[in-house]
PDB file of C-alpha atoms in Angstrom:
ATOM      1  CA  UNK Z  57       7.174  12.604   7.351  1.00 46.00           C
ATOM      2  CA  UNK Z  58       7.981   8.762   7.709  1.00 46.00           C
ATOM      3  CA  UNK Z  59      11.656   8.116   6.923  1.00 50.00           C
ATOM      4  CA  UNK Z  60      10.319   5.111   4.370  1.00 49.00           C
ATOM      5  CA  UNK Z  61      13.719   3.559   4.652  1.00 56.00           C
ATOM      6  CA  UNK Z  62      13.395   2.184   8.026  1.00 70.00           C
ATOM      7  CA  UNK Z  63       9.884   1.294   8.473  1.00 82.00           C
ATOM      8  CA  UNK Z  64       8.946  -2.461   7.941  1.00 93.00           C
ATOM      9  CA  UNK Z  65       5.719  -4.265   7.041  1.00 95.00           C
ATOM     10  CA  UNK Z  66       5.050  -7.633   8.686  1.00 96.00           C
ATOM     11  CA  UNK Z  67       2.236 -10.191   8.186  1.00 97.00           C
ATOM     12  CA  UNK Z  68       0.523 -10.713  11.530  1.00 98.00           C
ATOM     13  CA  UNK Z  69       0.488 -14.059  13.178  1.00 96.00           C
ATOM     14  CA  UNK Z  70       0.298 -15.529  16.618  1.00 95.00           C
ATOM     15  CA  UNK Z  71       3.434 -14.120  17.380  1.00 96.00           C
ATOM     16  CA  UNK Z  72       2.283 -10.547  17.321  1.00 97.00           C
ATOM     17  CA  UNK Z  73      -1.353 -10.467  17.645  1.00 98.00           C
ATOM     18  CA  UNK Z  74      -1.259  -8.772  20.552  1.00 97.00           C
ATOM     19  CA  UNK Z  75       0.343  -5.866  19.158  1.00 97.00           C
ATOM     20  CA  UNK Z  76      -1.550  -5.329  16.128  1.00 98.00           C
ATOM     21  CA  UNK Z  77      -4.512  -5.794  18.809  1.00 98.00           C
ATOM     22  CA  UNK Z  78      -3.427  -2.870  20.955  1.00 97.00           C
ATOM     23  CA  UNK Z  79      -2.846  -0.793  17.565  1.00 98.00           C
ATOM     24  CA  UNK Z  80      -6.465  -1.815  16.266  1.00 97.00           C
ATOM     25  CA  UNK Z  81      -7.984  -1.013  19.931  1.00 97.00           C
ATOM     26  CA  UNK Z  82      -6.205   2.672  20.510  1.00 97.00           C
ATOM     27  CA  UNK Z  83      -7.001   3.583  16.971  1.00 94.00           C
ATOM     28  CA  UNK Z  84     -11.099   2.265  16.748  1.00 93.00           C
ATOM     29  CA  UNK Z  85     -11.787   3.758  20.181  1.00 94.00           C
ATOM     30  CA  UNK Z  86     -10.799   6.787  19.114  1.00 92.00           C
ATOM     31  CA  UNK Z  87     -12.266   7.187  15.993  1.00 88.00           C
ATOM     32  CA  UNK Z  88     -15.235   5.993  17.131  1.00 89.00           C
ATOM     33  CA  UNK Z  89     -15.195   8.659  20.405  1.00 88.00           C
ATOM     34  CA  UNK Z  90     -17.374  11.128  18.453  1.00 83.00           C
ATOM     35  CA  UNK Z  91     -20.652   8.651  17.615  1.00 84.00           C
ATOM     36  CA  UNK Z  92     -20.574   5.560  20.103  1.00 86.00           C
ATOM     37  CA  UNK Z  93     -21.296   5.340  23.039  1.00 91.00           C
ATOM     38  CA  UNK Z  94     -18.849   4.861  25.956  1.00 94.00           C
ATOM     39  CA  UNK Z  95     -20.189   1.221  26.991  1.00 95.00           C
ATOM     40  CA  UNK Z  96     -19.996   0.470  23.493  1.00 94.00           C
ATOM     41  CA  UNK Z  97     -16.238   1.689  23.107  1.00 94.00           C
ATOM     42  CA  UNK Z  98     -14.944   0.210  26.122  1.00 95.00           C
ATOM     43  CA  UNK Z  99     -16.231  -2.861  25.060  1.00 94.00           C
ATOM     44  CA  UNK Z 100     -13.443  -2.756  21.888  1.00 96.00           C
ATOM     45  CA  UNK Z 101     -10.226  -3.274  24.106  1.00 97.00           C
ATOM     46  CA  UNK Z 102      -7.460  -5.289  23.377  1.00 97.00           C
ATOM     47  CA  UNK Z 103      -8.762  -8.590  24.370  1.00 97.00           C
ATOM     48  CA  UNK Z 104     -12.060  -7.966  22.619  1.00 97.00           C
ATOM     49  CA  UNK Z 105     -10.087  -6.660  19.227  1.00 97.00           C
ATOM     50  CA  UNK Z 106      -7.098  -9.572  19.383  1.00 98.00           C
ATOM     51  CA  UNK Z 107     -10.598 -12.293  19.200  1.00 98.00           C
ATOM     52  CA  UNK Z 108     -11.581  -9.922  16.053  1.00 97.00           C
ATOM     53  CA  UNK Z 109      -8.496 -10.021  14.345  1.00 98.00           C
ATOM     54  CA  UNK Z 110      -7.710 -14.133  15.175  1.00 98.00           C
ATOM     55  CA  UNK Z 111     -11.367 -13.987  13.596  1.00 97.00           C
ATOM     56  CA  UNK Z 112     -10.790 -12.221  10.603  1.00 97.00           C
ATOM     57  CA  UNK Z 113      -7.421 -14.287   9.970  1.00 97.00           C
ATOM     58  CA  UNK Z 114      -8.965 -17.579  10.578  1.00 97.00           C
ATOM     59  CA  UNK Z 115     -11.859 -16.973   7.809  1.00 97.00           C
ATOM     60  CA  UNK Z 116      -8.904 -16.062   5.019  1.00 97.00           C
ATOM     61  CA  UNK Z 117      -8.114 -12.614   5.490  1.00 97.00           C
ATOM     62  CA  UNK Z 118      -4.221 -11.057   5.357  1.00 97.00           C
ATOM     63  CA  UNK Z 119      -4.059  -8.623   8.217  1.00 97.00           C
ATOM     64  CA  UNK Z 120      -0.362  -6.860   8.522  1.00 98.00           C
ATOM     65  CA  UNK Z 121       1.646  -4.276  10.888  1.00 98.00           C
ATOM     66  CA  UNK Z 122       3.969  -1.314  10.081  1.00 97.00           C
ATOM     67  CA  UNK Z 123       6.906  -1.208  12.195  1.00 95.00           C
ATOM     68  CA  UNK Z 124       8.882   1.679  12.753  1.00 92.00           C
ATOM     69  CA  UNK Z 125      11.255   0.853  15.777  1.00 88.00           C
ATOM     70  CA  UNK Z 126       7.617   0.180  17.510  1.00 93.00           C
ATOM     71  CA  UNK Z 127       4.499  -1.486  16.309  1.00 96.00           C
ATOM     72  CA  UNK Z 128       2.470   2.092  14.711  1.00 97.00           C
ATOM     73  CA  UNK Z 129      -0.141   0.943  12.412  1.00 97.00           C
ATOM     74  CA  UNK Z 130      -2.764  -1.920  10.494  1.00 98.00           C
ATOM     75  CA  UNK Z 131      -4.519  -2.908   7.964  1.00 98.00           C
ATOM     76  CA  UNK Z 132      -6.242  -5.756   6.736  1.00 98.00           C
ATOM     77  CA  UNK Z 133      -6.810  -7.022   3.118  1.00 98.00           C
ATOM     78  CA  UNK Z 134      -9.686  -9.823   1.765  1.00 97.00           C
ATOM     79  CA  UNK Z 135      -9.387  -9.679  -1.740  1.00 96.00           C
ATOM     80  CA  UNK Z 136      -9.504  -6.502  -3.444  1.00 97.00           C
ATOM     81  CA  UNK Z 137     -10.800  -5.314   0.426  1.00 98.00           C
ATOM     82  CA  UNK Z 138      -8.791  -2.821   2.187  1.00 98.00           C
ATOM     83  CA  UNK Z 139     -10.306  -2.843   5.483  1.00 97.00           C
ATOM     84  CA  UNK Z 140      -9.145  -1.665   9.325  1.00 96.00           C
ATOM     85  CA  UNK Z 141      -6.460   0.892   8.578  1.00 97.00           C
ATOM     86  CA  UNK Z 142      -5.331   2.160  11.608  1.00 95.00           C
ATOM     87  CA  UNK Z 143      -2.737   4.164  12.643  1.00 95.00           C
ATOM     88  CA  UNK Z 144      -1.704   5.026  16.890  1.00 96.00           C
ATOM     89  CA  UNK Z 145      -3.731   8.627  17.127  1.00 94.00           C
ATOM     90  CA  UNK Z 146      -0.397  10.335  18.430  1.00 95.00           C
ATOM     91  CA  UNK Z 147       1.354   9.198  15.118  1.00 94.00           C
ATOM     92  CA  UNK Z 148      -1.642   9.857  12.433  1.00 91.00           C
ATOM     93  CA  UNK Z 149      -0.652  12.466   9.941  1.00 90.00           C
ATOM     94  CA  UNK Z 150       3.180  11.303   9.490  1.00 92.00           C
ATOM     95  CA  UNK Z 151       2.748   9.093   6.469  1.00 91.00           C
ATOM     96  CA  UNK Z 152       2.204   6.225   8.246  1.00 94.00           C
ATOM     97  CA  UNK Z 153      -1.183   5.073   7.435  1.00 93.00           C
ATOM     98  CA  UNK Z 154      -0.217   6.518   3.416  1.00 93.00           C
ATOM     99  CA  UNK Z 155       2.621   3.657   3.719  1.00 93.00           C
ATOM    100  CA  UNK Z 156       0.908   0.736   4.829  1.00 94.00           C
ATOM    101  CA  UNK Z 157      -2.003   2.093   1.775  1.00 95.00           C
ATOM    102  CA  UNK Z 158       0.788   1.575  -0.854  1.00 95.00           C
ATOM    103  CA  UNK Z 159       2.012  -2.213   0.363  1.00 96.00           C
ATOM    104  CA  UNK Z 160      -1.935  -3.409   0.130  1.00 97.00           C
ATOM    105  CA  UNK Z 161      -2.641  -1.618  -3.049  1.00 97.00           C
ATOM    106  CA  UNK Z 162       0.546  -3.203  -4.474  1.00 96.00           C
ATOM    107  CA  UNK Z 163      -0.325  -6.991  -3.043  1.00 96.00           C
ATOM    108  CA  UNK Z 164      -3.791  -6.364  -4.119  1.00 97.00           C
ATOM    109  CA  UNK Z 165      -2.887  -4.987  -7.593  1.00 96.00           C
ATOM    110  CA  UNK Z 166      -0.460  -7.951  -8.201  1.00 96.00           C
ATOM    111  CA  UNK Z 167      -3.401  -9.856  -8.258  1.00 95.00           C
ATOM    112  CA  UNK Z 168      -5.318  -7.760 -11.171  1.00 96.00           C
ATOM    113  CA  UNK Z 169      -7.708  -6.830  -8.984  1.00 96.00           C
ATOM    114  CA  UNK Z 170      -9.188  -3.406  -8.412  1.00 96.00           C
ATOM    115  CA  UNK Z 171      -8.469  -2.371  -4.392  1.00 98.00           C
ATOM    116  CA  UNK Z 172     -12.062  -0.891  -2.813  1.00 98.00           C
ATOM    117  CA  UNK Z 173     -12.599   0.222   0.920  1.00 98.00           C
ATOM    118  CA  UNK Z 174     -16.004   1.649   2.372  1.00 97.00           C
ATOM    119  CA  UNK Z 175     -15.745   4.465   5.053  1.00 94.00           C
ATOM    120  CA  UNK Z 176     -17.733   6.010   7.564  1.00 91.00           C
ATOM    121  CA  UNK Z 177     -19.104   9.079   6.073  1.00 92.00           C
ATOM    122  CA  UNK Z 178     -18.108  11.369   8.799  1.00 89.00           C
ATOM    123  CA  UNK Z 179     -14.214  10.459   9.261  1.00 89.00           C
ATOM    124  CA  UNK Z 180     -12.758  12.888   7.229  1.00 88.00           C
ATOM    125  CA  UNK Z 181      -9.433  12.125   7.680  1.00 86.00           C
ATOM    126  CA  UNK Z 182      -9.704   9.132   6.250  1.00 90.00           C
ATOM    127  CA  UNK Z 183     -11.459  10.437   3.249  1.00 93.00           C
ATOM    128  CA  UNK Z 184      -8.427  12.823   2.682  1.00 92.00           C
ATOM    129  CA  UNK Z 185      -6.433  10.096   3.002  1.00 92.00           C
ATOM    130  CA  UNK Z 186      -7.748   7.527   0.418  1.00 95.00           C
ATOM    131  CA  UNK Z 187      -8.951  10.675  -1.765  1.00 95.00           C
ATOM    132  CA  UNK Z 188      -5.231  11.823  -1.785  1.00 93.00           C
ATOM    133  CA  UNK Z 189      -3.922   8.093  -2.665  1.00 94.00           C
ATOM    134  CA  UNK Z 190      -6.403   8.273  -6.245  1.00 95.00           C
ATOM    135  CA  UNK Z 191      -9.576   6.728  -4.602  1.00 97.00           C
ATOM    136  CA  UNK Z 192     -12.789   7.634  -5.609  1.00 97.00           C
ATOM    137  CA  UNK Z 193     -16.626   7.303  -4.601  1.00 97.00           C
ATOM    138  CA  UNK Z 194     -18.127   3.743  -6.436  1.00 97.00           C
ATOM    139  CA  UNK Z 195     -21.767   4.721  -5.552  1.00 96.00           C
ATOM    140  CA  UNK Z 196     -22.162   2.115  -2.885  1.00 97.00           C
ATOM    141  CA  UNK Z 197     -23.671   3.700   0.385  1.00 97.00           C
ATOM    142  CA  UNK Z 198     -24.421   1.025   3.387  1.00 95.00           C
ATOM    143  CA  UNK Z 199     -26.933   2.980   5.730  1.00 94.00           C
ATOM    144  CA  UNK Z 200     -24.874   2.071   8.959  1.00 88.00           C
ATOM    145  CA  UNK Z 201     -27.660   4.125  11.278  1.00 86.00           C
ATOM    146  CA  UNK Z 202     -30.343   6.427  10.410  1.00 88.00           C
ATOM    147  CA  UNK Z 203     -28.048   8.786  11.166  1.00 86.00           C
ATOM    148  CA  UNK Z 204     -24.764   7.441   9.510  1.00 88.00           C
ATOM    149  CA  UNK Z 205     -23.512   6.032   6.198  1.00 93.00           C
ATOM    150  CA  UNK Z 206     -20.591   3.936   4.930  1.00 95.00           C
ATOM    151  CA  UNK Z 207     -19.522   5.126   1.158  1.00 96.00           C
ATOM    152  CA  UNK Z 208     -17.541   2.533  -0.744  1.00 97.00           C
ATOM    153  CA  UNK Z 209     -14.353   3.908  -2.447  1.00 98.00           C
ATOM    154  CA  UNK Z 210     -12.070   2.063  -5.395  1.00 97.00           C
ATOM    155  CA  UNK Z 211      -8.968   3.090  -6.727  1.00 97.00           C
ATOM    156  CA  UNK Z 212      -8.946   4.364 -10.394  1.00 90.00           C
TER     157      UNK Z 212
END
């Protein structure tokens, strides 16, 4: 497990974009190994995901980095939106990705709003994940293919 006491949580900027790019790039390509094609994951390197997350920033949304000793993880929050958790593959499973939940729920909450996410239907860790941390199925589905769904979760 994460030794909580050490880890930090930083807002990303200009400074360390490129970071939170290489996190965001690692992570996506290999979720993503199973159902994309290999043109199409190549195509999300760091360059390509740095431009998404300048992006995302620019049009109003808070993305931030866990620290612990080494850049490890992601998210990104527009309003009650949790949305690109990731967490370096080799590292997944050590709390991690549970930490950085808790610090958006909590910035989210503070604003007495109710913190949703939508996942892919077929990553199952993140389901446990989310599932474990109190969120539940809304209802929502987003047909992403005709062979693949996103479900929208919310925290009760």
């Amino acid at each position: 497990m994460v030794d909580t006491t050490k880890y930090i949580v930083t807002e990303v900027n200009e400074d360390n974009v490129e970071a939170a790019a290489r996190i965001h790039s690692i992570s996506w390509q290999e979720s993503h190994l199973s159902f994309c094609t290999k043109e199409f994951i190549a195509m999300h390197d760091v360059k390509h995901q740095k431009e998404y997350i300048e992006k995302k920033i620019a049009d109003g949304s808070q993305f931030y980095m866990l620290m612990d000793d080494e850049p490890v993880a992601v998210v990104s929050i527009t309003g009650s939106l949790i949305e690109d958790l990731y967490v370096l593959p080799e590292l997944q499973n050590k709390g991690y990705g549970s930490q950085l939940l808790y610090y958006v729920i909590s910035k989210i909450q503070k604003k007495r709003l109710a913190p949703t996410l939508w996942i892919l239907e077929n990553n199952d860790g993140a389901e446990r994940l989310y599932r474990r941390n109190g969120f539940v199925p809304s209802g929502n589905v987003n047909q992403i293919t005709d062979k693949l769904d996103e479900i929208e979760f919310v925290l009760k």
